[in-house]
Amino acid sequence: MKLIKSALLGAALLGAVSAASAQEQFVPVLSYRVGPYAAGGSGFFGGAIDYMNLVNASGGINGVKLTWEECETEYNASRGVECYERLKSKNGGASLVEPLATGIAYGILDRVATDKIPMTTLGYGRSDAANGKVFPYVFPLITSYWNQAAAMVKYLGDKSGGMDKLKGKKIVHLYHDSAFGKEPMPVLDAQAAQYGFELIKIPVAHPGNEQQSQWLQIRQAKPDYVILWGWGVMNAVAIKTAQRNGFPREKILGVWWAGSEEDTIPAGDAAKGYTTMTFNTPGNYPVLDEIRKKVYEAGKGNLDDKTRIGSVYHMRGVTAGILWTEAIRKAQEKYGKGKVMTGEQIRWGFENLNVDEARQKALGVLGMFPPVKTSCDDHEGSGAVKVQQWNGTKWVAITPNWVVGDKALTRKLLEESSAKYAAEKNIKPACASGA
């Protein structure tokens, strides 16, 4: 009898130890893998999941494993809100959320603060959310649309021979007719007034597979440059329609969501020489080799097509996964190494990120994205970009160093816009507790 009791006690203790050692940090994945934006969603979320699998294969974050569940949003705002509500309380509660859709991000903006779940909007979303005193739970990490737009104008000014040479020029803003497409307008309007160029705004209805009338307008306007603020199928259609209308691709500058292999390969020869912004430097990195070896060779890779490993969208997803895990790691430093962190604690981690070149090197991603250092005042952490060009077979960075636009202007706009939001919502701007 004693032997049986001892065996039962041992089994119970073993079960308790197993449960304790199997601590998990839950990440809801609001993905979209169907519809006209599937290439972006599958690549990005595939990259993020690949990185989380790599972290788990290496023992987790100080022993804490990552777990996740996907919900298909189809890049639809109301469906995205439904997915958020469905997943936010599962498995001990959401650690963070990343919808990869400006419309969905706007839809859950107020909810994440109430629910105390940090939301990242990596390279997109509401730009004034970089003010952590007003948006404590939102992190437009790396570079916002406003800083990207300012960098675009700087690049076009440099390309023209100096910012003063923009005076009298015509720049078309060809944009996806959504919150995403309209987001950079405050910066473009301000810089048009500042530098004296004419800004012509031409919307493209979702999903963007018919643009003949827009390019007819462009042909008639004879602009010096076209800023292509597109997403999904809109991009390849724009590149091909520009060629049909005799508009030189060298005069088109795309937003970074118009700068993937899925945008250029379908456009064929029409895309060669086309340039876009990017927050990742194209190329191979040790972390990608690790993912190939430890994740894909183990049969745990998320992408069906292995040639997409290291592609633009996949690399952005890997970048997101890195910043998520670094925020959790940072939170553990303050609140308990090897413990499962709450959303509130991870929020602090995001607000105190310092992924400098030394940390990048340790992670096997040196130069893959700009160094990121956040604070209560700056939930963006960088504001730097590069310009890349499609050479017919791959993307190549054509600005060797990170480019930064007029950050004084974007900060001024950020302060004004966030102050207006705070007044509307009765928010008293302040750094969150624990910061």
Short mmCIF file of C-alpha atoms in Angstrom, two decimals:
data_model
loop_
_atom_site.label_atom_id
_atom_site.label_comp_id
_atom_site.label_asym_id
_atom_site.label_seq_id
_atom_site.Cartn_x
_atom_site.Cartn_y
_atom_site.Cartn_z
CA MET A 1 0.00 0.00 0.00
CA LYS A 2 2.84 2.35 0.92
CA LEU A 3 4.45 1.63 -2.44
CA ILE A 4 1.22 2.46 -4.28
CA LYS A 5 0.81 5.69 -2.29
CA SER A 6 4.42 6.66 -3.01
CA ALA A 7 3.94 5.95 -6.70
CA LEU A 8 0.73 8.02 -6.77
CA LEU A 9 2.40 10.87 -4.87
CA GLY A 10 5.36 10.72 -7.23
CA ALA A 11 3.08 10.81 -10.27
CA ALA A 12 1.16 13.77 -8.79
CA LEU A 13 4.37 15.65 -8.10
CA LEU A 14 5.65 14.84 -11.59
CA GLY A 15 2.37 16.14 -13.04
CA ALA A 16 2.69 19.34 -11.02
CA VAL A 17 6.28 19.84 -12.18
CA SER A 18 5.25 19.17 -15.80
CA ALA A 19 2.42 21.68 -15.54
CA ALA A 20 4.73 24.27 -14.01
CA SER A 21 7.41 23.71 -16.63
CA ALA A 22 4.89 23.94 -19.46
CA GLN A 23 4.23 27.63 -18.88
CA GLU A 24 2.87 29.23 -22.01
CA GLN A 25 2.52 32.76 -23.29
CA PHE A 26 -0.53 33.07 -25.58
CA VAL A 27 -0.48 35.17 -28.76
CA PRO A 28 -3.73 35.52 -30.76
CA VAL A 29 -2.97 35.64 -34.49
CA LEU A 30 -5.46 37.80 -36.43
CA SER A 31 -4.36 36.55 -39.81
CA TYR A 32 -5.70 36.61 -43.34
CA ARG A 33 -4.75 33.86 -45.75
CA VAL A 34 -7.61 34.18 -48.25
CA GLY A 35 -8.78 36.98 -50.52
CA PRO A 36 -6.95 39.74 -52.42
CA TYR A 37 -4.51 40.44 -49.55
CA ALA A 38 -3.64 36.80 -48.83
CA ALA A 39 -0.04 37.08 -50.07
CA GLY A 40 0.76 39.73 -47.48
CA GLY A 41 -1.11 38.05 -44.65
CA SER A 42 0.25 34.55 -45.27
CA GLY A 43 3.83 35.79 -45.66
CA PHE A 44 3.79 38.10 -42.62
CA PHE A 45 1.99 35.81 -40.18
CA GLY A 46 3.94 32.85 -41.56
CA GLY A 47 7.16 34.66 -40.69
CA ALA A 48 5.96 35.57 -37.20
CA ILE A 49 4.87 31.98 -36.49
CA ASP A 50 8.15 30.63 -37.89
CA TYR A 51 10.06 32.85 -35.48
CA MET A 52 7.89 31.80 -32.52
CA ASN A 53 8.52 28.16 -33.47
CA LEU A 54 12.26 28.92 -33.57
CA VAL A 55 12.09 30.45 -30.08
CA ASN A 56 10.21 27.40 -28.79
CA ALA A 57 12.73 25.06 -30.44
CA SER A 58 15.45 26.91 -28.54
CA GLY A 59 13.72 26.50 -25.15
CA GLY A 60 11.28 29.41 -25.22
CA ILE A 61 11.78 32.75 -23.51
CA ASN A 62 13.71 31.72 -20.40
CA GLY A 63 11.69 28.49 -20.44
CA VAL A 64 8.31 30.06 -21.23
CA LYS A 65 6.96 28.62 -24.48
CA LEU A 66 4.86 30.61 -26.93
CA THR A 67 1.47 29.37 -28.02
CA TRP A 68 -0.97 30.87 -30.51
CA GLU A 69 -4.28 30.46 -32.27
CA GLU A 70 -5.24 31.89 -35.65
CA CYS A 71 -8.50 33.57 -36.62
CA GLU A 72 -9.16 34.47 -40.27
CA THR A 73 -10.03 38.18 -40.64
CA GLU A 74 -9.94 38.37 -44.46
CA TYR A 75 -8.51 41.89 -43.89
CA ASN A 76 -12.05 42.92 -42.93
CA ALA A 77 -12.42 45.43 -40.08
CA SER A 78 -15.58 44.01 -38.49
CA ARG A 79 -14.34 40.43 -38.82
CA GLY A 80 -11.04 41.52 -37.27
CA VAL A 81 -12.86 42.95 -34.24
CA GLU A 82 -14.80 39.67 -33.92
CA CYS A 83 -11.56 37.67 -34.01
CA TYR A 84 -10.00 39.92 -31.37
CA GLU A 85 -12.99 39.50 -29.04
CA ARG A 86 -13.04 35.73 -29.62
CA LEU A 87 -9.37 35.19 -28.80
CA LYS A 88 -8.47 37.90 -26.27
CA SER A 89 -9.39 35.87 -23.15
CA LYS A 90 -8.31 32.43 -24.33
CA ASN A 91 -5.46 30.41 -22.77
CA GLY A 92 -4.90 32.73 -19.84
CA GLY A 93 -5.39 35.89 -21.89
CA ALA A 94 -3.73 37.53 -24.87
CA SER A 95 -0.14 38.70 -24.47
CA LEU A 96 -0.34 41.12 -27.39
CA VAL A 97 -2.16 41.58 -30.69
CA GLU A 98 -1.03 42.49 -34.23
CA PRO A 99 -3.82 42.78 -36.85
CA LEU A 100 -1.69 43.88 -39.85
CA ALA A 101 -4.61 46.00 -41.05
CA THR A 102 -5.13 49.70 -40.41
CA GLY A 103 -8.94 49.28 -40.43
CA ILE A 104 -8.83 46.52 -37.80
CA ALA A 105 -6.27 48.46 -35.75
CA TYR A 106 -8.62 51.46 -35.65
CA GLY A 107 -11.48 49.13 -34.75
CA ILE A 108 -9.78 47.75 -31.62
CA LEU A 109 -7.76 50.86 -30.70
CA ASP A 110 -9.88 51.79 -27.66
CA ARG A 111 -10.53 48.17 -26.71
CA VAL A 112 -6.86 47.23 -26.23
CA ALA A 113 -6.38 50.01 -23.66
CA THR A 114 -9.47 48.86 -21.73
CA ASP A 115 -8.39 45.21 -21.96
CA LYS A 116 -4.75 46.03 -21.16
CA ILE A 117 -3.46 44.15 -24.21
CA PRO A 118 -0.60 45.85 -26.12
CA MET A 119 -1.15 46.17 -29.87
CA THR A 120 1.72 46.44 -32.32
CA THR A 121 1.15 48.03 -35.72
CA LEU A 122 4.44 47.26 -37.40
CA GLY A 123 5.04 49.86 -40.08
CA TYR A 124 1.38 50.87 -40.42
CA GLY A 125 -1.70 52.06 -38.54
CA ARG A 126 -2.39 55.26 -36.66
CA SER A 127 0.82 57.30 -36.76
CA ASP A 128 0.08 59.57 -33.78
CA ALA A 129 -0.14 56.43 -31.60
CA ALA A 130 3.65 56.82 -31.27
CA ASN A 131 2.76 59.17 -28.39
CA GLY A 132 2.65 56.71 -25.51
CA LYS A 133 1.24 59.33 -23.14
CA VAL A 134 -2.03 59.20 -25.07
CA PHE A 135 -1.85 55.67 -26.54
CA PRO A 136 -0.15 53.60 -23.81
CA TYR A 137 -1.15 50.25 -25.37
CA VAL A 138 -0.41 50.96 -29.05
CA PHE A 139 3.05 50.56 -30.62
CA PRO A 140 3.52 51.60 -34.30
CA LEU A 141 6.95 50.00 -34.16
CA ILE A 142 9.95 50.79 -36.36
CA THR A 143 8.45 53.45 -38.64
CA SER A 144 4.98 54.92 -38.96
CA TYR A 145 3.25 55.96 -42.16
CA TRP A 146 3.95 59.61 -41.37
CA ASN A 147 7.70 59.09 -41.07
CA GLN A 148 7.65 56.89 -44.16
CA ALA A 149 5.83 59.62 -46.13
CA ALA A 150 8.33 62.25 -44.92
CA ALA A 151 11.21 59.97 -45.97
CA MET A 152 9.58 59.48 -49.39
CA VAL A 153 9.47 63.24 -49.96
CA LYS A 154 13.09 63.54 -48.81
CA TYR A 155 14.15 60.78 -51.21
CA LEU A 156 12.27 62.38 -54.12
CA GLY A 157 13.83 65.75 -53.21
CA ASP A 158 17.32 64.23 -53.21
CA LYS A 159 16.54 62.48 -56.50
CA SER A 160 15.50 65.84 -57.98
CA GLY A 161 18.76 67.50 -56.92
CA GLY A 162 17.69 69.00 -53.59
CA MET A 163 14.51 69.77 -51.65
CA ASP A 164 14.25 73.21 -53.25
CA LYS A 165 13.98 71.51 -56.65
CA LEU A 166 10.58 70.08 -55.68
CA LYS A 167 9.03 73.53 -56.13
CA GLY A 168 6.60 73.52 -59.07
CA LYS A 169 6.73 69.73 -59.49
CA LYS A 170 3.63 67.51 -59.56
CA ILE A 171 3.41 64.46 -57.31
CA VAL A 172 0.46 62.08 -57.52
CA HIS A 173 -0.64 60.19 -54.42
CA LEU A 174 -2.31 57.09 -55.90
CA TYR A 175 -3.85 55.43 -52.89
CA HIS A 176 -5.94 52.49 -51.72
CA ASP A 177 -9.25 54.13 -50.80
CA SER A 178 -9.24 53.15 -47.14
CA ALA A 179 -7.91 54.34 -43.78
CA PHE A 180 -4.56 52.86 -44.87
CA GLY A 181 -4.41 54.94 -48.06
CA LYS A 182 -5.46 58.17 -46.36
CA GLU A 183 -3.08 57.89 -43.39
CA PRO A 184 -0.07 59.74 -44.95
CA MET A 185 -2.08 62.72 -46.21
CA PRO A 186 -1.38 65.11 -43.30
CA VAL A 187 2.37 64.78 -43.97
CA LEU A 188 2.08 64.97 -47.76
CA ASP A 189 -0.20 68.03 -47.50
CA ALA A 190 2.20 69.78 -45.10
CA GLN A 191 5.23 69.04 -47.25
CA ALA A 192 3.47 70.12 -50.45
CA ALA A 193 2.86 73.49 -48.78
CA GLN A 194 6.40 73.60 -47.38
CA TYR A 195 8.25 72.76 -50.61
CA GLY A 196 5.80 74.11 -53.18
CA PHE A 197 4.95 70.96 -55.11
CA GLU A 198 1.44 70.18 -56.33
CA LEU A 199 -0.08 67.12 -54.67
CA ILE A 200 -2.71 65.31 -56.76
CA LYS A 201 -4.73 62.70 -54.83
CA ILE A 202 -6.24 59.82 -56.80
CA PRO A 203 -8.10 57.04 -54.94
CA VAL A 204 -8.37 53.42 -56.08
CA ALA A 205 -11.38 51.41 -54.89
CA HIS A 206 -10.81 48.10 -53.08
CA PRO A 207 -9.34 45.72 -54.15
CA GLY A 208 -7.75 47.71 -57.00
CA ASN A 209 -7.89 45.31 -59.93
CA GLU A 210 -9.21 48.01 -62.29
CA GLN A 211 -7.19 51.24 -62.63
CA GLN A 212 -7.45 52.36 -66.24
CA SER A 213 -9.34 55.58 -65.39
CA GLN A 214 -6.83 56.50 -62.67
CA TRP A 215 -3.85 56.06 -64.98
CA LEU A 216 -5.63 58.04 -67.68
CA GLN A 217 -5.87 60.89 -65.14
CA ILE A 218 -2.17 60.46 -64.37
CA ARG A 219 -1.25 60.52 -68.05
CA GLN A 220 -3.23 63.76 -68.49
CA ALA A 221 -1.69 65.36 -65.36
CA LYS A 222 1.88 64.52 -66.49
CA PRO A 223 3.28 64.27 -62.94
CA ASP A 224 6.98 64.16 -62.11
CA TYR A 225 6.43 61.31 -59.65
CA VAL A 226 3.73 58.92 -58.52
CA ILE A 227 3.61 57.68 -54.93
CA LEU A 228 1.92 54.28 -55.08
CA TRP A 229 0.23 53.70 -51.72
CA GLY A 230 -1.17 50.27 -52.57
CA TRP A 231 -1.80 46.88 -51.05
CA GLY A 232 -2.50 43.43 -52.42
CA VAL A 233 -3.55 42.98 -56.04
CA MET A 234 -3.66 46.77 -56.51
CA ASN A 235 0.12 46.94 -56.80
CA ALA A 236 0.84 44.61 -59.72
CA VAL A 237 -2.17 46.08 -61.53
CA ALA A 238 -0.77 49.59 -61.02
CA ILE A 239 2.68 48.64 -62.34
CA LYS A 240 1.25 46.92 -65.43
CA THR A 241 -1.30 49.70 -66.11
CA ALA A 242 1.43 52.34 -65.78
CA GLN A 243 3.43 50.53 -68.45
CA ARG A 244 0.41 50.31 -70.77
CA ASN A 245 -0.07 54.05 -70.39
CA GLY A 246 3.57 54.81 -71.07
CA PHE A 247 4.38 56.04 -67.55
CA PRO A 248 8.02 55.26 -66.59
CA ARG A 249 8.34 52.89 -63.63
CA GLU A 250 11.44 54.85 -62.51
CA LYS A 251 9.07 57.71 -61.59
CA ILE A 252 6.94 55.48 -59.33
CA LEU A 253 7.82 55.20 -55.64
CA GLY A 254 5.85 52.60 -53.70
CA VAL A 255 4.87 52.40 -50.05
CA TRP A 256 6.49 49.39 -48.40
CA TRP A 257 3.25 47.42 -48.71
CA ALA A 258 3.71 47.78 -52.47
CA GLY A 259 7.24 46.39 -52.32
CA SER A 260 7.16 42.59 -52.16
CA GLU A 261 7.93 39.78 -54.58
CA GLU A 262 4.18 39.16 -54.79
CA ASP A 263 3.79 42.69 -56.21
CA THR A 264 6.59 42.56 -58.78
CA ILE A 265 6.73 38.97 -60.07
CA PRO A 266 3.12 39.08 -61.40
CA ALA A 267 3.94 42.38 -63.15
CA GLY A 268 6.77 40.75 -65.11
CA ASP A 269 9.11 43.02 -67.08
CA ALA A 270 6.95 46.04 -66.22
CA ALA A 271 8.35 45.95 -62.67
CA LYS A 272 12.07 46.00 -63.48
CA GLY A 273 13.58 49.22 -62.10
CA TYR A 274 10.57 49.94 -59.85
CA THR A 275 11.42 51.33 -56.38
CA THR A 276 9.69 51.23 -53.01
CA MET A 277 10.34 52.06 -49.39
CA THR A 278 11.24 49.30 -46.93
CA PHE A 279 11.96 48.88 -43.21
CA ASN A 280 13.92 45.70 -43.86
CA THR A 281 17.20 45.41 -45.76
CA PRO A 282 16.77 42.65 -48.39
CA GLY A 283 19.18 39.73 -48.12
CA ASN A 284 19.88 36.58 -46.11
CA TYR A 285 20.58 36.58 -42.37
CA PRO A 286 21.71 33.94 -39.83
CA VAL A 287 18.22 33.90 -38.26
CA LEU A 288 16.71 32.82 -41.60
CA ASP A 289 19.20 29.96 -41.87
CA GLU A 290 18.24 28.95 -38.33
CA ILE A 291 14.56 28.94 -39.31
CA ARG A 292 15.32 26.76 -42.33
CA LYS A 293 17.30 24.30 -40.21
CA LYS A 294 15.47 24.19 -36.87
CA VAL A 295 11.91 24.88 -38.00
CA TYR A 296 11.48 23.70 -41.60
CA GLU A 297 13.75 20.65 -41.39
CA ALA A 298 11.79 19.66 -38.28
CA GLY A 299 8.55 19.87 -40.27
CA LYS A 300 7.22 22.86 -38.31
CA GLY A 301 7.49 25.54 -40.98
CA ASN A 302 4.37 27.64 -41.55
CA LEU A 303 4.81 28.34 -45.27
CA ASP A 304 3.93 25.69 -47.84
CA ASP A 305 6.30 27.30 -50.35
CA LYS A 306 9.80 27.24 -48.84
CA THR A 307 11.11 29.66 -51.47
CA ARG A 308 9.18 32.39 -49.61
CA ILE A 309 11.51 32.07 -46.59
CA GLY A 310 13.34 35.40 -46.39
CA SER A 311 10.97 37.09 -48.86
CA VAL A 312 9.84 40.63 -48.05
CA TYR A 313 6.59 39.70 -46.27
CA HIS A 314 8.16 36.73 -44.47
CA MET A 315 11.06 38.87 -43.24
CA ARG A 316 8.62 41.47 -41.89
CA GLY A 317 6.81 38.73 -40.00
CA VAL A 318 10.10 37.47 -38.57
CA THR A 319 10.86 41.07 -37.54
CA ALA A 320 7.50 41.28 -35.77
CA GLY A 321 8.17 38.00 -33.98
CA ILE A 322 11.55 39.29 -32.83
CA LEU A 323 10.09 42.50 -31.39
CA TRP A 324 7.26 40.60 -29.66
CA THR A 325 9.64 38.16 -28.00
CA GLU A 326 12.10 40.91 -27.08
CA ALA A 327 9.28 42.81 -25.35
CA ILE A 328 8.30 39.67 -23.40
CA ARG A 329 11.96 39.08 -22.53
CA LYS A 330 12.32 42.70 -21.38
CA ALA A 331 9.17 42.38 -19.24
CA GLN A 332 10.61 39.23 -17.63
CA GLU A 333 13.74 41.17 -16.66
CA LYS A 334 11.56 43.49 -14.57
CA TYR A 335 8.70 41.25 -13.43
CA GLY A 336 10.23 37.78 -13.15
CA LYS A 337 12.52 35.74 -15.36
CA GLY A 338 10.89 32.55 -16.58
CA LYS A 339 7.38 33.66 -15.62
CA VAL A 340 4.34 34.13 -17.84
CA MET A 341 3.82 37.87 -18.33
CA THR A 342 0.51 39.74 -18.29
CA GLY A 343 -0.47 42.11 -21.10
CA GLU A 344 0.20 45.03 -18.76
CA GLN A 345 3.72 43.79 -18.05
CA ILE A 346 4.43 43.17 -21.74
CA ARG A 347 3.23 46.72 -22.45
CA TRP A 348 6.07 47.90 -20.22
CA GLY A 349 8.43 45.63 -22.16
CA PHE A 350 7.39 47.20 -25.46
CA GLU A 351 7.86 50.67 -23.99
CA ASN A 352 11.41 49.84 -22.90
CA LEU A 353 12.76 48.02 -25.94
CA ASN A 354 16.37 48.56 -26.92
CA VAL A 355 17.18 46.37 -29.89
CA ASP A 356 20.49 48.00 -30.76
CA GLU A 357 23.12 46.70 -33.19
CA ALA A 358 24.73 44.54 -30.50
CA ARG A 359 21.41 42.88 -29.69
CA GLN A 360 20.64 42.48 -33.40
CA LYS A 361 23.97 40.73 -33.89
CA ALA A 362 23.22 38.34 -31.01
CA LEU A 363 19.85 37.54 -32.62
CA GLY A 364 21.38 36.98 -36.06
CA VAL A 365 19.62 39.97 -37.64
CA LEU A 366 22.27 42.69 -37.77
CA GLY A 367 21.10 45.35 -40.24
CA MET A 368 17.86 43.53 -41.11
CA PHE A 369 15.85 46.41 -39.62
CA PRO A 370 16.91 49.71 -38.02
CA PRO A 371 17.83 49.74 -34.31
CA VAL A 372 14.68 50.15 -32.21
CA LYS A 373 14.66 52.04 -28.92
CA THR A 374 11.28 52.95 -27.45
CA SER A 375 10.11 55.12 -24.57
CA CYS A 376 6.88 56.57 -23.18
CA ASP A 377 7.24 59.51 -25.61
CA ASP A 378 8.20 57.31 -28.54
CA HIS A 379 6.32 54.07 -29.16
CA GLU A 380 7.73 53.95 -32.69
CA GLY A 381 11.38 53.55 -31.74
CA SER A 382 13.08 54.47 -35.01
CA GLY A 383 11.49 56.36 -37.91
CA ALA A 384 14.17 55.18 -40.35
CA VAL A 385 13.64 53.56 -43.76
CA LYS A 386 15.51 52.41 -46.84
CA VAL A 387 14.69 52.49 -50.55
CA GLN A 388 14.83 49.23 -52.49
CA GLN A 389 14.67 48.49 -56.22
CA TRP A 390 13.43 45.44 -58.11
CA ASN A 391 16.17 44.31 -60.52
CA GLY A 392 13.95 41.81 -62.32
CA THR A 393 14.68 38.87 -60.04
CA LYS A 394 15.11 40.26 -56.52
CA TRP A 395 14.94 43.37 -54.33
CA VAL A 396 18.17 45.32 -53.77
CA ALA A 397 18.64 48.20 -51.30
CA ILE A 398 19.68 51.33 -53.21
CA THR A 399 20.18 53.53 -50.14
CA PRO A 400 23.09 52.00 -48.19
CA ASN A 401 22.18 53.85 -44.99
CA TRP A 402 18.87 54.28 -43.20
CA VAL A 403 16.97 57.36 -44.41
CA VAL A 404 15.08 59.68 -42.06
CA GLY A 405 12.67 62.38 -43.23
CA ASP A 406 11.53 65.56 -41.45
CA LYS A 407 10.98 64.18 -37.96
CA ALA A 408 10.41 67.65 -36.51
CA LEU A 409 7.38 68.00 -38.80
CA THR A 410 6.03 64.52 -38.04
CA ARG A 411 6.50 65.08 -34.29
CA LYS A 412 4.58 68.36 -34.48
CA LEU A 413 1.73 66.68 -36.36
CA LEU A 414 1.83 63.76 -33.90
CA GLU A 415 1.56 66.05 -30.88
CA GLU A 416 -1.34 68.01 -32.41
CA SER A 417 -3.27 64.94 -33.54
CA SER A 418 -2.79 62.97 -30.32
CA ALA A 419 -3.76 66.01 -28.22
CA LYS A 420 -6.99 66.28 -30.22
CA TYR A 421 -7.69 62.57 -29.69
CA ALA A 422 -6.98 62.91 -25.95
CA ALA A 423 -9.43 65.83 -25.70
CA GLU A 424 -12.14 63.89 -27.58
CA LYS A 425 -11.72 60.81 -25.37
CA ASN A 426 -11.16 62.65 -22.07
CA ILE A 427 -7.67 61.18 -21.72
CA LYS A 428 -5.19 62.93 -19.47
CA PRO A 429 -1.84 62.39 -21.24
CA ALA A 430 0.65 60.70 -18.91
CA CYS A 431 3.15 57.87 -18.87
CA ALA A 432 1.54 54.61 -17.76
CA SER A 433 2.37 53.28 -14.31
CA GLY A 434 5.38 50.99 -14.23
CA ALA A 435 7.10 53.12 -16.88
#
